[in-house]
Coordinates of C-alpha atoms and ligand atoms in Angstrom, one line a residue:
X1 CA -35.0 -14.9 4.8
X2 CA -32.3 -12.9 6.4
X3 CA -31.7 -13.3 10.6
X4 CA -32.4 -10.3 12.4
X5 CA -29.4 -10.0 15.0
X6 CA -30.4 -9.7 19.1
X7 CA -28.0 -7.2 20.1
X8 CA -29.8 -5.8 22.8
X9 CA -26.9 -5.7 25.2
X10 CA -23.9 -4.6 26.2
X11 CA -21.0 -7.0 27.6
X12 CA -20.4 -5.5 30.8
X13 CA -17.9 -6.7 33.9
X14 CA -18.3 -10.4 32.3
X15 CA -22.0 -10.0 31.8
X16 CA -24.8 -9.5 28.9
X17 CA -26.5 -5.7 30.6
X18 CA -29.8 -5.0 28.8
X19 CA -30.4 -1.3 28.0
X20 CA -33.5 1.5 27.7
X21 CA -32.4 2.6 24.4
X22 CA -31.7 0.8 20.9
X23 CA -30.6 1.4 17.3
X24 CA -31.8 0.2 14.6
X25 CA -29.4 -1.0 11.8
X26 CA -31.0 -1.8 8.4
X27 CA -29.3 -3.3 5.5
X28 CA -28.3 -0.4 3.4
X29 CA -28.7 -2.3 -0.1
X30 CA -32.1 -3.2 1.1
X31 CA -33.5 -1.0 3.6
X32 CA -36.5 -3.3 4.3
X33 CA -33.6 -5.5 5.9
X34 CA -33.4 -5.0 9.4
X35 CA -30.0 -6.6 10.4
X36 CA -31.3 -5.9 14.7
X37 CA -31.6 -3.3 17.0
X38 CA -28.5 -2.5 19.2
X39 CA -28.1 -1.5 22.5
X40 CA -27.2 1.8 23.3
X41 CA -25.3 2.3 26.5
X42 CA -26.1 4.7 29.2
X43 CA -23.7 7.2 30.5
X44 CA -23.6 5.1 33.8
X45 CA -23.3 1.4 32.1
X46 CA -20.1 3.2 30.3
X47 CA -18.9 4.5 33.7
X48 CA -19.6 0.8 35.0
X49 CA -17.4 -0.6 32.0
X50 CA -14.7 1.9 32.6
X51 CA -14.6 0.5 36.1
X52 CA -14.7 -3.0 35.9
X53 CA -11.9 -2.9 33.0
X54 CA -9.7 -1.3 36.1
X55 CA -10.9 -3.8 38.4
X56 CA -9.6 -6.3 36.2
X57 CA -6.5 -5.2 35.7
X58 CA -5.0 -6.7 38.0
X59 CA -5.4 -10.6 37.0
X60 CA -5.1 -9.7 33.3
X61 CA -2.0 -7.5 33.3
X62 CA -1.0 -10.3 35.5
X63 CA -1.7 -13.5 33.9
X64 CA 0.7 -15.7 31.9
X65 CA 1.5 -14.8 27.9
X66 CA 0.8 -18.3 27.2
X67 CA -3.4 -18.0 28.6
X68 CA -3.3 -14.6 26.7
X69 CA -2.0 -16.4 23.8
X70 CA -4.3 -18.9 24.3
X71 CA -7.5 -16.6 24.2
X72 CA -6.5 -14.6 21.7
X73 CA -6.0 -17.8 19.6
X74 CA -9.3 -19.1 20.2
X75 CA -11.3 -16.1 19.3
X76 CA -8.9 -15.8 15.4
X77 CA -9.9 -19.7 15.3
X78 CA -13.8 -18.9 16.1
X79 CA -13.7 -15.8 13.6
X80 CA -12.1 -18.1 10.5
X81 CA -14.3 -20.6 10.7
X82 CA -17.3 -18.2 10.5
X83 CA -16.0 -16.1 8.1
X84 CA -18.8 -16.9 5.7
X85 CA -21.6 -15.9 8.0
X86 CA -19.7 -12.8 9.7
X87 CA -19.3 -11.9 6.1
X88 CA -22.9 -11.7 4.8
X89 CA -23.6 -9.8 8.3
X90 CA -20.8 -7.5 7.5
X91 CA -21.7 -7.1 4.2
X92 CA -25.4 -6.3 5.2
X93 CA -25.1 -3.9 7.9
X94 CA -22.0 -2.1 6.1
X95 CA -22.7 -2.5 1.9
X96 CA -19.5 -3.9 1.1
X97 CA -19.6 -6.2 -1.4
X98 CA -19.7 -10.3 0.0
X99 CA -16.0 -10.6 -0.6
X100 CA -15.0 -8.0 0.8
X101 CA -16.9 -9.1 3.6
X102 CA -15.8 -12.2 3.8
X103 CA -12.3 -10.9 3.1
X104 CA -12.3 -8.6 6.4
X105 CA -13.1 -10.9 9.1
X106 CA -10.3 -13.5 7.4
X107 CA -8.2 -10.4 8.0
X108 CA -9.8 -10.3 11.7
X109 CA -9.2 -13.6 12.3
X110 CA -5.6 -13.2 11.0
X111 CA -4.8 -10.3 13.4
X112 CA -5.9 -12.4 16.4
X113 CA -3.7 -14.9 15.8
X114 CA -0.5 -12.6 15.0
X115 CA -1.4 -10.7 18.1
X116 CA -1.8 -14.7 20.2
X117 CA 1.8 -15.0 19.6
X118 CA 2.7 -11.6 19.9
X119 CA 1.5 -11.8 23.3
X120 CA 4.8 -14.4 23.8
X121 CA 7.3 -12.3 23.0
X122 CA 6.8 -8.8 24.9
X123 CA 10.5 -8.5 24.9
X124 CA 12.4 -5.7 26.6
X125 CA 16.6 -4.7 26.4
X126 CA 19.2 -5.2 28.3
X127 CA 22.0 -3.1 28.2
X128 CA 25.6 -2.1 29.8
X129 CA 25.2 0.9 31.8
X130 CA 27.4 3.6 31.3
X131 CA 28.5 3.2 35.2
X132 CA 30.8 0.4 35.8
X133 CA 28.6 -2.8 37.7
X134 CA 25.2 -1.2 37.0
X135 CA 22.4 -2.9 34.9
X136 CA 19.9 -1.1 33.0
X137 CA 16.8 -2.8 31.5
X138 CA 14.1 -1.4 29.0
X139 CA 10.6 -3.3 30.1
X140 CA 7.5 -2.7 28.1
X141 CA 4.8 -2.6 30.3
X142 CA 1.1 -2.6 30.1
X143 CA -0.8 1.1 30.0
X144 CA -3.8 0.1 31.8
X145 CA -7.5 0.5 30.9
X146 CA -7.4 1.2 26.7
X147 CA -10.8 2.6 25.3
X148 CA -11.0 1.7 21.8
X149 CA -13.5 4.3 19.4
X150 CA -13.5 2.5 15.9
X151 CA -15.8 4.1 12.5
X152 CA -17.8 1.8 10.6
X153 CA -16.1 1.3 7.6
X154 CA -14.2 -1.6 8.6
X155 CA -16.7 -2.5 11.1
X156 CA -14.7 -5.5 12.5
X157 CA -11.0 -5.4 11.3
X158 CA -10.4 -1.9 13.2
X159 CA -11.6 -3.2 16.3
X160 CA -9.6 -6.5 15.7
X161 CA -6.2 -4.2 15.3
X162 CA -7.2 -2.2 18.0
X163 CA -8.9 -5.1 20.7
X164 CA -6.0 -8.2 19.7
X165 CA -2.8 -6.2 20.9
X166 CA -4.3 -4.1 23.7
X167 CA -5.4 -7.4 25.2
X168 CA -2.1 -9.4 24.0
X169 CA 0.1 -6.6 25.8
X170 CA -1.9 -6.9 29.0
X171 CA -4.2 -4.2 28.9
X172 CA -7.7 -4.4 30.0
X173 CA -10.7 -2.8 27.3
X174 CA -13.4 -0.8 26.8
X175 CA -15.1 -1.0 23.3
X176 CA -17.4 1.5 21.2
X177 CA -18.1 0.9 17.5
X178 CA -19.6 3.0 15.7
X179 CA -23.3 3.3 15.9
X180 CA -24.1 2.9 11.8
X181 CA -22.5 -0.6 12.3
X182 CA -22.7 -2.1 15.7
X183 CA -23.7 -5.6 14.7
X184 CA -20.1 -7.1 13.5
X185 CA -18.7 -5.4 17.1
X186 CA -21.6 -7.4 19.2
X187 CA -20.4 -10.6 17.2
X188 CA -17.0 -9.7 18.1
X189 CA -17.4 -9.0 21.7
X190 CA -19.7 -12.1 21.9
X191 CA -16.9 -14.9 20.7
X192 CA -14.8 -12.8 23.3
X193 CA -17.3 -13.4 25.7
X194 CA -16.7 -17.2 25.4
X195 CA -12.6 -17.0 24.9
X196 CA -11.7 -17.2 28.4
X197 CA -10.8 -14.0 29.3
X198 CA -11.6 -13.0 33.3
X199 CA -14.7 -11.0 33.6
X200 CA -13.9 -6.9 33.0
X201 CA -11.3 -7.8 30.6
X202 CA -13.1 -6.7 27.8
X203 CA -16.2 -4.6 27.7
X204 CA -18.8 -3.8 24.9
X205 CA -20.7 -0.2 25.0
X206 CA -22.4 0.5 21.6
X207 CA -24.2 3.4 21.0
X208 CA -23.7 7.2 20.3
X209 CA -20.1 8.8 20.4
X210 CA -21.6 12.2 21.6
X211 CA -22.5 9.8 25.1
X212 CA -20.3 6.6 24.9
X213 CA -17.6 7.9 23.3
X214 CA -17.6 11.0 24.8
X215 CA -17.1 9.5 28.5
X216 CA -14.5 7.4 27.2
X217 CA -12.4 10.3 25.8
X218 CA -13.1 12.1 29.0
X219 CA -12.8 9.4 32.0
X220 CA -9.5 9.7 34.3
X221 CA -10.5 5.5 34.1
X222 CA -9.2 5.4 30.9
X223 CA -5.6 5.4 30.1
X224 CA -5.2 5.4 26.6
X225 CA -8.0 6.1 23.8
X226 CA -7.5 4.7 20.4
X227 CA -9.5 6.4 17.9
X228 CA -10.1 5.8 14.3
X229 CA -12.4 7.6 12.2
X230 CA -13.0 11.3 11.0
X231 CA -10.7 14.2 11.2
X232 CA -12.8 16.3 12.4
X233 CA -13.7 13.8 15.4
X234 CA -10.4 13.0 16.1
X235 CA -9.4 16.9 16.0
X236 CA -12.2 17.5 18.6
X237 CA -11.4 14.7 21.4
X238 CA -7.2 14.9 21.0
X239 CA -7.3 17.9 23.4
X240 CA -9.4 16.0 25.5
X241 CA -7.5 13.4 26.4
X242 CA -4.1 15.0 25.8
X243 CA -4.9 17.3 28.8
X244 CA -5.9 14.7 31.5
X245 CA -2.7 12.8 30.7
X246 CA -4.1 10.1 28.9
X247 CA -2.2 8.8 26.1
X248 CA -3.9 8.8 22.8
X249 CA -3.6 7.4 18.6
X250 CA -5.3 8.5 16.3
X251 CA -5.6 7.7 12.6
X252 CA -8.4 9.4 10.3
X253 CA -8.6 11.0 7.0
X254 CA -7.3 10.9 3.8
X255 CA -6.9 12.1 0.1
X256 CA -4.2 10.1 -1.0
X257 CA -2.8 10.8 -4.4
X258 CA -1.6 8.0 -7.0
X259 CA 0.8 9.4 -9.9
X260 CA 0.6 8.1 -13.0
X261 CA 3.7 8.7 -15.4
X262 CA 4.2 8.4 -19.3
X263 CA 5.8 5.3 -18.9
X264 CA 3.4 3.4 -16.5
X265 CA 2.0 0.5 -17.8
X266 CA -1.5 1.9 -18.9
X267 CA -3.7 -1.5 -18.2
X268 CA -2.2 -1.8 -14.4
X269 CA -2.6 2.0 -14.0
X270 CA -6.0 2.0 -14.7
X271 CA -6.3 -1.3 -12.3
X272 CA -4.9 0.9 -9.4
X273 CA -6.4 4.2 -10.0
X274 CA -10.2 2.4 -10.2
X275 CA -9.6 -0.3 -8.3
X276 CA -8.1 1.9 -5.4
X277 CA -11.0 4.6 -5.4
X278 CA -14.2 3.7 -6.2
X279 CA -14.2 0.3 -5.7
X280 CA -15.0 -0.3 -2.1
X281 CA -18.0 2.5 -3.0
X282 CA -15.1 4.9 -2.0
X283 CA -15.1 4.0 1.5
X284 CA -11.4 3.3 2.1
X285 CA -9.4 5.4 4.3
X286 CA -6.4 5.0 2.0
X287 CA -8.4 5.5 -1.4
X288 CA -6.5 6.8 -4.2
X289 CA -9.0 9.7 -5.0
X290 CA -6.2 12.0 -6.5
X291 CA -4.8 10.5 -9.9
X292 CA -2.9 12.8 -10.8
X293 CA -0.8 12.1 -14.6
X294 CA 1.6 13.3 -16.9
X295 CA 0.6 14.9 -20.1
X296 CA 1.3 11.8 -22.7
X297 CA -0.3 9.2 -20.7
X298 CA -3.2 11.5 -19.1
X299 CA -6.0 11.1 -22.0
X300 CA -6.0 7.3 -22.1
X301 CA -5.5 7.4 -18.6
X302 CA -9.2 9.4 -17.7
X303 CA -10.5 7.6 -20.9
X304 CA -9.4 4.1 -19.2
X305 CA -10.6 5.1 -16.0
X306 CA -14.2 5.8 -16.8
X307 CA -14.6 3.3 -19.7
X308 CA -13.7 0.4 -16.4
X309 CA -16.1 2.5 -13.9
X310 CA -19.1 2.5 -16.3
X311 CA -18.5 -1.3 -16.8
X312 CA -18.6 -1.9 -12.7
X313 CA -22.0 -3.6 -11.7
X314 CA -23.6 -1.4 -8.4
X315 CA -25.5 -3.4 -6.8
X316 CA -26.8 -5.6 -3.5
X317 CA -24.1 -6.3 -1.1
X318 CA -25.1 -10.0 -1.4
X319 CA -25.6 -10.7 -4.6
X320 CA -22.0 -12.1 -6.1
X321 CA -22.3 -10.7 -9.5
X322 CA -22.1 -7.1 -7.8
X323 CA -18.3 -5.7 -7.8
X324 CA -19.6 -2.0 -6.0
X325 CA -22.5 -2.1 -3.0
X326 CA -24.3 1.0 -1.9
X327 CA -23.7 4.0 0.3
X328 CA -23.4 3.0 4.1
X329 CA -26.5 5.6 4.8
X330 CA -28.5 8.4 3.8
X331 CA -26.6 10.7 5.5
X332 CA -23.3 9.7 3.0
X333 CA -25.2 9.9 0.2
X334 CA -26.0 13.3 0.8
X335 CA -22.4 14.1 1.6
X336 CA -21.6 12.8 -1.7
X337 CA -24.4 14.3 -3.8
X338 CA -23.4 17.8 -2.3
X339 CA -19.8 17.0 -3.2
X340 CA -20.6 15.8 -7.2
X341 CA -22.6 19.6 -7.4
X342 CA -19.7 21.1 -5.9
X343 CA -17.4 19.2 -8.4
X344 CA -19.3 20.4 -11.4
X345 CA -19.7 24.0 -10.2
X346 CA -15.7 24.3 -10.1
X347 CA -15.4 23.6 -13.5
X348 CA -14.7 19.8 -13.3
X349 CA -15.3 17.8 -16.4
X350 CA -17.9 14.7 -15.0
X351 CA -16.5 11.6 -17.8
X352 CA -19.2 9.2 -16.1
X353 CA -21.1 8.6 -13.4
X354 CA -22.6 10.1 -10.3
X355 CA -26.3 8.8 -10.5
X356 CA -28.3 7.6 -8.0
X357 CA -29.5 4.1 -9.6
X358 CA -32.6 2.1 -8.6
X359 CA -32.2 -1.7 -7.8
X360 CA -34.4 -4.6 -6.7
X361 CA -35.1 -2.8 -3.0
X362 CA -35.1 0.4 -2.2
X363 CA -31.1 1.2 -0.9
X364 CA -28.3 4.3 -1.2
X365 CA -26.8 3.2 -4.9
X366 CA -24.6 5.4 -6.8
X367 CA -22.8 5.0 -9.9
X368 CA -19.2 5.8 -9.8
X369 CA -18.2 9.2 -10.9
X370 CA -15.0 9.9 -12.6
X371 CA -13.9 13.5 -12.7
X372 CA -11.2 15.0 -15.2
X373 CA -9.8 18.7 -15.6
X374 CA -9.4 18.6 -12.2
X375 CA -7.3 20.7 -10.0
X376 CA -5.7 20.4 -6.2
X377 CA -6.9 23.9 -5.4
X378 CA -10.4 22.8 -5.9
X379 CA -12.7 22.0 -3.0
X380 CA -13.5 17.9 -4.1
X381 CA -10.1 17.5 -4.8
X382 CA -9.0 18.8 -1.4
X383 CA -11.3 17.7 0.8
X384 CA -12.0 13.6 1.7
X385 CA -15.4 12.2 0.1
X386 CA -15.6 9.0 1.2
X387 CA -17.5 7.9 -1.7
X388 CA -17.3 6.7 -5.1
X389 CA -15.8 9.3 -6.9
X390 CA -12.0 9.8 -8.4
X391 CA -10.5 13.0 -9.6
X392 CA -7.7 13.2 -12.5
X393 CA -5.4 15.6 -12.2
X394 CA -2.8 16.9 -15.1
X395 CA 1.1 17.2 -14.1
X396 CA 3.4 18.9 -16.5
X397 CA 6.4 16.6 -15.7
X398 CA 7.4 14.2 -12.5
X399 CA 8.7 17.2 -10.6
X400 CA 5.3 19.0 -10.7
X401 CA 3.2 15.4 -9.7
X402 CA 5.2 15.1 -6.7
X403 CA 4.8 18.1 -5.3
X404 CA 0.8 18.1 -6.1
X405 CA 1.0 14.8 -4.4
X406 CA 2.6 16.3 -1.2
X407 CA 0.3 19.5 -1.6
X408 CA -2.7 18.0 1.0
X409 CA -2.7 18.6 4.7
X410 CA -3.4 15.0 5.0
X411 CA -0.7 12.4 4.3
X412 CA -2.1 8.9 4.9
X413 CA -1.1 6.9 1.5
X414 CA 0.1 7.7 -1.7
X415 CA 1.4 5.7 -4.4
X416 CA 3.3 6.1 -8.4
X417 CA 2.7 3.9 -11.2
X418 CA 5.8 3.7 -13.1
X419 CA 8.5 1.6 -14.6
X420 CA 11.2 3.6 -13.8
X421 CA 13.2 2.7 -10.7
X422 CA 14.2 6.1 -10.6
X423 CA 11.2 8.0 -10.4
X424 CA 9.5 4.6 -7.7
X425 CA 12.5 5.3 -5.8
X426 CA 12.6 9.0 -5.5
X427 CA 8.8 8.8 -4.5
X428 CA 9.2 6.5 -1.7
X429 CA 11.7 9.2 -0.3
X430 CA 9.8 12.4 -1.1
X431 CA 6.4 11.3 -0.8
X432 CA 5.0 12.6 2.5
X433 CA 2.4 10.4 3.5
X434 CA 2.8 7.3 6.0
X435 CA 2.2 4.5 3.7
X436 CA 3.7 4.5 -0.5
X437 CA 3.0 1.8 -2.9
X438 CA 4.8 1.5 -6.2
X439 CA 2.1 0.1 -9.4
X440 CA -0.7 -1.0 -6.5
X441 CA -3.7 1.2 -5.1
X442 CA -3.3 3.0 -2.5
X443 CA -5.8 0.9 -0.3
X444 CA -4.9 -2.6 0.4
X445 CA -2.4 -3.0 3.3
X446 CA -0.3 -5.9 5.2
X447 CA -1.5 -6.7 9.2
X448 CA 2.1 -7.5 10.3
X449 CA 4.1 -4.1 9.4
X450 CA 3.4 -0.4 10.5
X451 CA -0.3 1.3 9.5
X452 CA -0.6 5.0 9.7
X453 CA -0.4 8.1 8.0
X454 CA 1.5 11.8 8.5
X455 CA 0.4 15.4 8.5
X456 CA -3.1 15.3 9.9
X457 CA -4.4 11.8 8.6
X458 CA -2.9 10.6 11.8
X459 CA -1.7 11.3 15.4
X460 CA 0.5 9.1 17.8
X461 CA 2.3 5.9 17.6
X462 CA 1.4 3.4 14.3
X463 CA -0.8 0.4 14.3
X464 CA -0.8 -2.8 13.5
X465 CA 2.4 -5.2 13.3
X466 CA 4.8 -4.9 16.2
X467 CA 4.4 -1.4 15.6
X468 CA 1.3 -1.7 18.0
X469 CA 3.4 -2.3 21.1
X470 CA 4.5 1.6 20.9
X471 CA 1.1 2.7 22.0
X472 CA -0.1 -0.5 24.3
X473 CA 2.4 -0.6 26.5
X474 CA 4.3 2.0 28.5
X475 CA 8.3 1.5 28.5
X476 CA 10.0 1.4 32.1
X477 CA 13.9 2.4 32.4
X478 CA 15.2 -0.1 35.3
X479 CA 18.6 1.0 36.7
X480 CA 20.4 -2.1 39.2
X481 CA 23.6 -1.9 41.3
X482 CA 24.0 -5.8 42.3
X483 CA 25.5 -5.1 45.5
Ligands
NAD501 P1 -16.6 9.5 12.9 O1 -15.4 10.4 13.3 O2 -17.9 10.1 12.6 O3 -16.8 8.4 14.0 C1 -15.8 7.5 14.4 C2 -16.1 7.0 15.8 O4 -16.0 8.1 16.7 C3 -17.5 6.4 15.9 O5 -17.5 5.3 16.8 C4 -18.3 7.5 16.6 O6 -19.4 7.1 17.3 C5 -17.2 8.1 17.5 N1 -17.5 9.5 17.9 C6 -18.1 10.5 17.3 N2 -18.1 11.6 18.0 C7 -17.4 11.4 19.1 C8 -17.1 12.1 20.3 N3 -17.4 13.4 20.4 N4 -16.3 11.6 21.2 C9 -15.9 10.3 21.1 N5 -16.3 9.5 20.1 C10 -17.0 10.0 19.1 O7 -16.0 8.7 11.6 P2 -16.9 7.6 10.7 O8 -17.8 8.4 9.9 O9 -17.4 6.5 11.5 O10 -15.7 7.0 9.8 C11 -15.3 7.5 8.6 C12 -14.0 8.3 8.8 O11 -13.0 7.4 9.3 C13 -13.4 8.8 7.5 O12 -12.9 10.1 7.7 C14 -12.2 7.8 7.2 O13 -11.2 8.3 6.5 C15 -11.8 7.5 8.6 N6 -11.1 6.2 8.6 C16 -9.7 6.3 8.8 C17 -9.0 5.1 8.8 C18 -7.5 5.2 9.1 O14 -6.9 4.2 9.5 N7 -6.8 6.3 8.8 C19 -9.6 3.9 8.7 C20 -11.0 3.9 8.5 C21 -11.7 5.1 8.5

């Protein structure tokens, strides 16, 4: 018998606020599931959050690294020892299979304590002034009031990335997930309710992003937004808060493309190309949805691929045999339906998959779909699914692969499987995403070194690692004549 969540309420100035207006989040592999209903914020409980986040600005930006360590500590402590349990609710209100669950609030956890003792060493420069006696000093100060807009796809390592170094830099928060999965942020924002932190310095308003999120983006109160999620949402609120001066990262779609050249080593190509794309149900940011080969290994390559994704059990989140879950909702499903019609119309040969498969309960399954014949001017190749299907592309020789690679207005990952030193090292130069992995998917990163993409995957400073203090703190230029 699963627990039904009580997340009526939004954390608010240090308090639990009840609300008018819920939603209701069901367990996608099992839609008779209901993982709780979720308060949704009104437009003047967000205003009331934007204000007491200023309010506590004061004693937060203000109080000693070690108590921020402290905190922040406290809460990756709390989140690793109930891994297991934010897990299953992650896995049930999201579909990712139970280690993958499990596996992202270990991740959570992990970022909270990189960011505890990053929050010790907010160091700044000193440096000889060009004017003889003068001092000059680079301080990295806190930007103020951060609103943090995260998608639901990583329902509770986004807003770990995003909530851990605003808080560890000194900044006070305001915090929207997304609406499809708002029970791993209320889990999150109650173990922060208990870490210590004075009341206002963190703030929980789920609900819609056309009303919470929209009066975050727009508020003077808010100093910086950080946004993850869809291009087009990200395209739509940059303006926004670029021209009220509010500072503003963004990091959203992608395509990204793996190459695959006559010498890879077939068994560990295959490995990335499936196990970065439709693994995951195709819900990765950084999938490797473009595989695009070279003529000799291309066949067994395609042949590989679908041979592993017809093997791949889809199933219930929960159960452990299951190595795919389903479609986060209804809505997704349709997006990728539309996209496998639009995919066969052009001329693409299906190899497997694509079938919407009945389980146990009633729930959004889908087979994997591999596609071959493929090519980058057509519509599924160019445009992000976010589901489980991969698309294999043919490249006459290296020359022509990289440039297809690069051929994508969005440039978040990209990878090569090959053993040629020449080739890995020419593609980690020309490759023009953010992120490049040599024989690995495209998806899988590191929490302690720079996150982001180019072109328009991503906008504004990187995430993650030290990287992070770039956007969460503003630097000051001090000039001092000792007189
Ligand atoms: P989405 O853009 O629909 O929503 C993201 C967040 O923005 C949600 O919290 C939503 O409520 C909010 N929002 C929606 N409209 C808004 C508005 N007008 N003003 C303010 N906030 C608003 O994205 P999604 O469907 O939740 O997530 C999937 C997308 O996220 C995919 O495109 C995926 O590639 C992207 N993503 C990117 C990364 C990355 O790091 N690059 C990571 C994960 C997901």
């Amino acid at each position: 018998m699963n627990m039904v969540q009580s997340g009526k309420s939004n954390y608010i100035a240090g308090e639990w606020v009840d609300a008018n207006d819920f939603s209701e989040n069901r367990n996608p592999s099992n839609l008779g599931d209901l993982v709780g209903l979720y308060a949704r914020a009104s437009i003047e409980q967000t205003q009331q959050a934007i204000e007491a986040a200023k309010a506590a600005l004061p004693e937060w930006t203000g109080a000693s690294p070690q108590l921020r360590a402290e905190i922040l500590e406290r809460v990756g402590i709390e989140l690793m020892a109930r891994r297991d349990e934010l897990g299953e609710l992650l896995s049930r209100e999201e579909g990712k299979i139970l280690s993958e669950g499990v596996g992202e609030v270990t991740r959570a956890a992990q970022l909270f304590k990189f960011y505890a003792q990053e929050a010790l060493r907010v160091e700044g420069l000193a440096i000889a002034s060009i004017r003889p006696g003068v001092r000059v000093e680079v301080r990295h100060e806190p930007v103020g009031v951060v609103g943090i807009i995260t998608p639901w796809n990583f329902p509770i390592a986004i807003p770990a990335w995003k909530i851990a170094p605003a808080l560890a830099y000194g900044n006070t928060v305001v915090f929207k997930p997304a609406d499809l999965t708002p029970g791993c942020g209320w889990a999150l924002a109650e173990i922060l309710s208990r870490s210590g932190l004075p009341a206002g310095a963190f703030n929980l308003v789920m609900g819609r992003g056309s009303v919470v999120g929209d009066l975050i983006v727009r508020s003077a109160g808010v100093n910086a937004v950080t946004f993850t999620g869809s291009e087009a949402t990200g395209r739509s609120i940059r303006t926004i808060v670029a021209e009220r001066g509010g500072k503003i990262q963004q990091e959203m779609g992608g395509k990204s493309p793996l190459v695959v050249l006559d010498d890879a080593n077939l068994e560990n190509a295959i490995d990335c190309a499936i196990g970065g794309s439709v693994v995951s149900t195709g819900q990765r940011c950084t999938s490797n949805t473009r595989i695009i080969a070279t003529p000799a290994i291309h066949d067994a390559l395609a042949e590989g691929m679908a041979a592993r994704a017809r093997q791949l059990v889809v199933g219930n989140a929960l159960d452990p045999t299951t190595q795919i879950g389903p479609v986060v909702d209804q809505k997704q499903l349709d997006t990728n339906l539309r996209y496998l019609d639009v995919a066969d119309d052009e001329g693409a040969q299906r190899l497997c998959g694509g079938e919407i498969l009945e389980r146990e309960h009633p729930g959004f399954y889908l087979s994997p779909a591999v596609y071959a014949d493929c090519t980058n001017d057509m519509v599924h190749v160019r445009e992000e699914i976010f589901g489980p299907v991969v698309s294999v592309l043919k490249a006459g020789s290296y020359e022509e692969a990289l440039a297809v690679a690069n051929d994508s207005p969005l440039g978040l990952s990209s990878g090569i499987c090959t053993t040629s030193l020449k080739y890995a090292e020419d593609f980690k130069s020309r490759s023009t995403s953010g992120m490049v992995f040599v024989n690995l998917p495209t998806a899988g990163v590191d929490y302690h070194v720079p996150f982001g993409g180019r072109k328009a995957s991503s906008y504004g400073p990187r995430e993650q690692g030290r990287a992070a203090r770039d956007f969460f703190t503003n630097s000051k230029t001090a000039y001092t004549n000792p007189l």
